[in-house]
């Protein structure tokens, strides 16, 4: 059986490949989820809530009267499946969005460094920016 731990391991391996360290996962009874990591002395955090995804999952898979499974047991099983799938959706989101954000941050840092160097040059030449 697939578990959410496999998706968490994939996220951790991917973030560590990108140079992140101290990857932490949180999930509480209110379905609040977070993925936190640090990279180059900056801490990043994705706080999310799984309730919307679980509600969507439950609407897509309504309970049908079956003699083997009660409605309550079916709901518990579906919530467990929804949480597992939520972690896989989060994994795909991290795979697609984190590299873009890292690239954008590094690009902005390079631009700001270039602007700072240009400003220092102008100030040393005696012209104003």
Short mmCIF file of C-alpha atoms in Angstrom, two decimals:
data_model
loop_
_atom_site.label_atom_id
_atom_site.label_comp_id
_atom_site.label_asym_id
_atom_site.label_seq_id
_atom_site.Cartn_x
_atom_site.Cartn_y
_atom_site.Cartn_z
CA UNK A 1 0.00 0.00 0.00
CA UNK A 2 1.14 3.48 -0.81
CA UNK A 3 1.60 5.84 2.10
CA UNK A 4 2.15 9.54 2.55
CA UNK A 5 5.65 8.79 3.84
CA UNK A 6 6.80 7.87 0.33
CA UNK A 7 5.70 11.29 -0.95
CA UNK A 8 7.41 12.96 2.02
CA UNK A 9 10.62 11.06 1.25
CA UNK A 10 10.42 12.19 -2.39
CA UNK A 11 9.96 15.82 -1.30
CA UNK A 12 12.86 15.59 1.15
CA UNK A 13 15.20 14.03 -1.42
CA UNK A 14 14.27 16.66 -4.01
CA UNK A 15 14.76 19.59 -1.64
CA UNK A 16 18.10 18.19 -0.47
CA UNK A 17 19.13 17.84 -4.13
CA UNK A 18 18.40 21.57 -4.53
CA UNK A 19 20.63 22.36 -1.56
CA UNK A 20 18.04 22.53 1.20
CA UNK A 21 18.62 21.20 4.67
CA UNK A 22 16.54 20.60 7.79
CA UNK A 23 13.43 19.51 5.88
CA UNK A 24 10.51 19.17 8.32
CA UNK A 25 6.92 18.04 7.79
CA UNK A 26 3.94 18.82 9.96
CA UNK A 27 0.38 17.54 9.90
CA UNK A 28 -2.14 17.98 12.69
CA UNK A 29 -5.70 16.95 13.48
CA UNK A 30 -7.11 20.11 11.84
CA UNK A 31 -5.56 18.91 8.55
CA UNK A 32 -3.04 21.76 8.61
CA UNK A 33 0.07 20.68 6.77
CA UNK A 34 3.43 22.35 6.43
CA UNK A 35 6.72 21.68 4.71
CA UNK A 36 9.63 23.70 6.06
CA UNK A 37 13.26 23.76 4.98
CA UNK A 38 16.29 26.02 5.06
CA UNK A 39 18.57 26.91 2.18
CA UNK A 40 21.46 29.36 2.34
CA UNK A 41 20.41 30.62 5.79
CA UNK A 42 16.85 31.31 4.62
CA UNK A 43 13.91 29.37 6.01
CA UNK A 44 11.06 28.61 3.63
CA UNK A 45 7.69 27.24 4.58
CA UNK A 46 4.64 25.98 2.70
CA UNK A 47 1.67 26.11 5.08
CA UNK A 48 -1.34 24.35 3.59
CA UNK A 49 -4.67 22.95 4.69
CA UNK A 50 -5.93 19.61 3.36
CA UNK A 51 -9.61 20.15 4.20
CA UNK A 52 -10.49 21.48 0.74
CA UNK A 53 -8.79 18.58 -1.00
CA UNK A 54 -10.49 16.08 1.31
CA UNK A 55 -13.90 17.66 0.68
CA UNK A 56 -13.32 17.49 -3.08
CA UNK A 57 -12.22 13.86 -2.77
CA UNK A 58 -15.32 12.94 -0.74
CA UNK A 59 -17.65 14.59 -3.27
CA UNK A 60 -16.00 12.66 -6.10
CA UNK A 61 -16.31 9.35 -4.23
CA UNK A 62 -19.70 9.27 -2.48
CA UNK A 63 -20.68 6.44 -0.18
CA UNK A 64 -22.89 3.81 -1.74
CA UNK A 65 -24.83 1.40 0.36
CA UNK A 66 -22.80 -1.73 0.68
CA UNK A 67 -23.48 -4.39 3.28
CA UNK A 68 -19.77 -4.90 4.05
CA UNK A 69 -18.77 -1.34 4.98
CA UNK A 70 -20.67 1.17 7.09
CA UNK A 71 -20.91 4.81 6.07
CA UNK A 72 -18.65 5.93 8.93
CA UNK A 73 -15.96 3.35 8.17
CA UNK A 74 -16.13 4.25 4.50
CA UNK A 75 -15.68 7.93 5.37
CA UNK A 76 -12.61 7.16 7.50
CA UNK A 77 -11.07 5.08 4.72
CA UNK A 78 -11.75 7.78 2.15
CA UNK A 79 -10.21 10.46 4.36
CA UNK A 80 -7.08 8.32 4.73
CA UNK A 81 -6.89 7.93 0.94
CA UNK A 82 -7.46 11.65 0.45
CA UNK A 83 -4.62 12.53 2.84
CA UNK A 84 -2.26 10.18 0.99
CA UNK A 85 -3.25 11.70 -2.34
CA UNK A 86 -2.93 15.19 -0.87
CA UNK A 87 0.74 14.49 -0.07
CA UNK A 88 1.33 13.35 -3.66
CA UNK A 89 -0.30 16.51 -5.01
CA UNK A 90 1.91 18.51 -2.65
CA UNK A 91 4.94 16.57 -3.91
CA UNK A 92 4.12 17.49 -7.50
CA UNK A 93 3.61 21.12 -6.47
CA UNK A 94 7.00 21.22 -4.74
CA UNK A 95 8.65 19.60 -7.77
CA UNK A 96 7.24 22.26 -10.08
CA UNK A 97 7.26 25.43 -7.97
CA UNK A 98 10.32 25.32 -5.72
CA UNK A 99 12.92 25.40 -8.53
CA UNK A 100 11.12 28.38 -10.09
CA UNK A 101 11.12 30.25 -6.78
CA UNK A 102 14.79 29.46 -6.13
CA UNK A 103 15.72 30.58 -9.65
CA UNK A 104 13.69 33.79 -9.30
CA UNK A 105 15.29 34.58 -5.91
CA UNK A 106 18.80 33.99 -7.25
CA UNK A 107 18.02 36.08 -10.33
CA UNK A 108 16.74 38.94 -8.14
CA UNK A 109 19.86 38.71 -5.97
CA UNK A 110 22.11 38.96 -9.03
CA UNK A 111 20.14 41.94 -10.32
CA UNK A 112 20.30 43.70 -6.95
CA UNK A 113 24.06 42.99 -6.70
CA UNK A 114 24.58 44.49 -10.16
CA UNK A 115 22.50 47.54 -9.25
CA UNK A 116 24.48 47.97 -6.03
CA UNK A 117 27.78 47.77 -7.91
CA UNK A 118 26.54 50.31 -10.45
CA UNK A 119 25.39 52.64 -7.67
CA UNK A 120 28.77 52.36 -5.91
CA UNK A 121 30.55 53.14 -9.20
CA UNK A 122 28.39 56.21 -9.76
CA UNK A 123 28.96 57.41 -6.21
CA UNK A 124 32.73 57.00 -6.46
CA UNK A 125 32.75 58.91 -9.76
CA UNK A 126 30.88 61.76 -8.08
CA UNK A 127 27.65 61.46 -10.04
CA UNK A 128 24.31 60.87 -8.43
CA UNK A 129 22.15 57.88 -9.21
#
